[in-house]
PDB file of C-alpha atoms in Angstrom:
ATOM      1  CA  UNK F   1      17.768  -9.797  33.021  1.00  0.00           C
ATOM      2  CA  UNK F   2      16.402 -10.098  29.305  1.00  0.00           C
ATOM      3  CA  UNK F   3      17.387  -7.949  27.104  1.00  0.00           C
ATOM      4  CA  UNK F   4      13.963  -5.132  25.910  1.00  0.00           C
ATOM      5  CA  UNK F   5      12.552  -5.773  22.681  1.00  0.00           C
ATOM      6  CA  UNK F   6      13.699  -3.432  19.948  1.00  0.00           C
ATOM      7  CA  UNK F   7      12.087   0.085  20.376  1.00  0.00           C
ATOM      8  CA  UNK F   8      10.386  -0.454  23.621  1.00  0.00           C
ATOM      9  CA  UNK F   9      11.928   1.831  26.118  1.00  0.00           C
ATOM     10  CA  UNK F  10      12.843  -0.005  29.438  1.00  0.00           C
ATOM     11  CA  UNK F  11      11.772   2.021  32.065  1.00  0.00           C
ATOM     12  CA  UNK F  12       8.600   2.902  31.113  1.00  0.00           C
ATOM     13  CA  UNK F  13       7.580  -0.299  28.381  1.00  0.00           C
ATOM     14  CA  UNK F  14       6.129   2.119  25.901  1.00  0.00           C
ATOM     15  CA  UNK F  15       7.551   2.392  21.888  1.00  0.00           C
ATOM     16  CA  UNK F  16      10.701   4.661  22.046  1.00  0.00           C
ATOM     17  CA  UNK F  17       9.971   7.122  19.217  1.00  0.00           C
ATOM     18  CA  UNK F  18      13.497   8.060  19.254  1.00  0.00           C
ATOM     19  CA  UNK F  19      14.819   5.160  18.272  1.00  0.00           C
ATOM     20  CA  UNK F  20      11.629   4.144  15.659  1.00  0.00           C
ATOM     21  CA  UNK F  21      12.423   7.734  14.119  1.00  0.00           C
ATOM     22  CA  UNK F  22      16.786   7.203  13.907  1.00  0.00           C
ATOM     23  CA  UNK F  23      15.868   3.486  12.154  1.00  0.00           C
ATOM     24  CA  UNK F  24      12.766   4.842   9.817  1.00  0.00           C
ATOM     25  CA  UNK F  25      15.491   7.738   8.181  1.00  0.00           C
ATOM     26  CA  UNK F  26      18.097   5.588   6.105  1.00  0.00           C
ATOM     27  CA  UNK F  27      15.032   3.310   5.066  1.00  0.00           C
ATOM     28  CA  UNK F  28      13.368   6.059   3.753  1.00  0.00           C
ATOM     29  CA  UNK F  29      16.137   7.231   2.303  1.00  0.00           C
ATOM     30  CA  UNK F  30      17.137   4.305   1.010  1.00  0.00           C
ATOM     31  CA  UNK F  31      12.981   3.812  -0.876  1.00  0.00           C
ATOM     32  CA  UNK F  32      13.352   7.543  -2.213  1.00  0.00           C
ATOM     33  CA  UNK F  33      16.666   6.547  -3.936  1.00  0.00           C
ATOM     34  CA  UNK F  34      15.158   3.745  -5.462  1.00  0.00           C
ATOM     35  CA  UNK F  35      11.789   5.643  -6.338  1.00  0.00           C
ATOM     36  CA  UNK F  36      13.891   8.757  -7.876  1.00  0.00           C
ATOM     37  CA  UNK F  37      15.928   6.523  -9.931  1.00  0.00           C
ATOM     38  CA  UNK F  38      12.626   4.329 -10.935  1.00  0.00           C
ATOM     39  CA  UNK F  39      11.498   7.721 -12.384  1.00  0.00           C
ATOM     40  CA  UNK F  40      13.493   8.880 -15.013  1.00  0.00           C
ATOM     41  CA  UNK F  41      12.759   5.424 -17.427  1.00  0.00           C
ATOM     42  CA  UNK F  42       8.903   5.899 -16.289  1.00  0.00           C
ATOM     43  CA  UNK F  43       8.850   9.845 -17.087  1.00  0.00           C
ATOM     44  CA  UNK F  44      10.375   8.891 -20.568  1.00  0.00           C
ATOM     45  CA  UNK F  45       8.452   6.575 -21.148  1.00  0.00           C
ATOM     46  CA  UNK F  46       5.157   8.385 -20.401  1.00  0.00           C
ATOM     47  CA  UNK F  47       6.597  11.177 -22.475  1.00  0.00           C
ATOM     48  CA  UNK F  48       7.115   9.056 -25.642  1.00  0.00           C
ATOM     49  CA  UNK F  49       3.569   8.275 -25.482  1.00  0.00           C
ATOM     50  CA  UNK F  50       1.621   6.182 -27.205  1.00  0.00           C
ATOM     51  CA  UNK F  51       2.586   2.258 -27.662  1.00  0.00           C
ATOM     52  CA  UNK F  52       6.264   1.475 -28.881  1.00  0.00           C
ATOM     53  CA  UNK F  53       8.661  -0.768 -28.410  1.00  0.00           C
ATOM     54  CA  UNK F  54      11.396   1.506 -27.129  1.00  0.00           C
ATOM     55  CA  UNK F  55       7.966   2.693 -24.971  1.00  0.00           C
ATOM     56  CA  UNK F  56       7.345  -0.900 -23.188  1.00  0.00           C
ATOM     57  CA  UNK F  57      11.222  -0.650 -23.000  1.00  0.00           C
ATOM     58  CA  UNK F  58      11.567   2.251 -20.292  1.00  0.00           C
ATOM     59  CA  UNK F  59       8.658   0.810 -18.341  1.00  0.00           C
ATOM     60  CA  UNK F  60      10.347  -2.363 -17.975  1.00  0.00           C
ATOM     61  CA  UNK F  61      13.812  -0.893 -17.005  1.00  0.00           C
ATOM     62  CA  UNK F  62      11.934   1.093 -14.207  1.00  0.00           C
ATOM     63  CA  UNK F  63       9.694  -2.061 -13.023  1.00  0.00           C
ATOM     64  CA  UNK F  64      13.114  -3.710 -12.945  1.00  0.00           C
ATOM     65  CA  UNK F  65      14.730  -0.982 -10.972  1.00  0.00           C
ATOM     66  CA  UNK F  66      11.283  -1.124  -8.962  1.00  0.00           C
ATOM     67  CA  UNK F  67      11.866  -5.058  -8.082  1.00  0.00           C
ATOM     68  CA  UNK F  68      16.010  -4.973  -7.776  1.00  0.00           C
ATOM     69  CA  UNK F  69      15.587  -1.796  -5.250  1.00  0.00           C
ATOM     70  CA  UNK F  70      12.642  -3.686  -3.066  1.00  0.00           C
ATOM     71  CA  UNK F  71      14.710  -6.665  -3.110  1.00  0.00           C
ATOM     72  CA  UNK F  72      17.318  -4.318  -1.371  1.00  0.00           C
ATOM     73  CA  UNK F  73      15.366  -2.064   0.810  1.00  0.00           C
ATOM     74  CA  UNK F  74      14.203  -5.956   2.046  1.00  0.00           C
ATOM     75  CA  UNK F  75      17.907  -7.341   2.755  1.00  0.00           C
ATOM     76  CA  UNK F  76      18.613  -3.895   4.645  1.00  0.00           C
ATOM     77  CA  UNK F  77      15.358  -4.304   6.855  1.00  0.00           C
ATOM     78  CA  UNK F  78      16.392  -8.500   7.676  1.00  0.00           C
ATOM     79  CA  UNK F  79      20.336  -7.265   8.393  1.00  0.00           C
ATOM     80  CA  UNK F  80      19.142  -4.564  10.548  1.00  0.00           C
ATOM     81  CA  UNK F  81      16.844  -6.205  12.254  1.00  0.00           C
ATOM     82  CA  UNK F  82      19.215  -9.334  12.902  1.00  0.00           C
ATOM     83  CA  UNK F  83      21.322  -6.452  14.361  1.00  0.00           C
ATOM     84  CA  UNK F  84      19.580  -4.867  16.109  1.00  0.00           C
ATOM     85  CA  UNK F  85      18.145  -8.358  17.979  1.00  0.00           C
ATOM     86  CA  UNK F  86      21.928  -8.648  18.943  1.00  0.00           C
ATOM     87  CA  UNK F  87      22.081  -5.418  21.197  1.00  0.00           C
TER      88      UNK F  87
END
């Protein structure tokens, strides 16, 4: 027999919320992290005000941190994926 698709539950064929729930928890985590972090060079930024150099500075740290952290939160989502296609 085939092995069931990720988060389908065999017996019954509908989505196993379980599972969807136990996979959705480290990538959330994992987004927060990256948001939290993203944060502090927006929040000084905004709180410099105005237009400055060191100002475009801290916004381009945290769109940096922004791009670097998707990048990651993307490799995590292929490697579990191609994981979880092995089970």
């Amino acid at each position: 027999m085939s092995p069931s698709p990720p988060f389908f539950d065999r017996g019954t064929g509908t989505i196993d919320t379980t599972q969807l729930l136990v996979e959705a928890a480290p990538l959330a985590k994992l987004i927060g992290l990256f948001a939290a972090i993203a944060l502090v060079p927006f929040s000084i930024a905004f709180l410099l005000g105005g237009y400055s150099i060191i100002d475009v500075l801290f916004t381009l740290i945290g769109q940096f941190i922004l791009a670097v952290g998707s990048g990651i939160v993307l490799l995590y989502v292929v490697s579990r994926g191609m994981q979880l296609s092995r089970e």
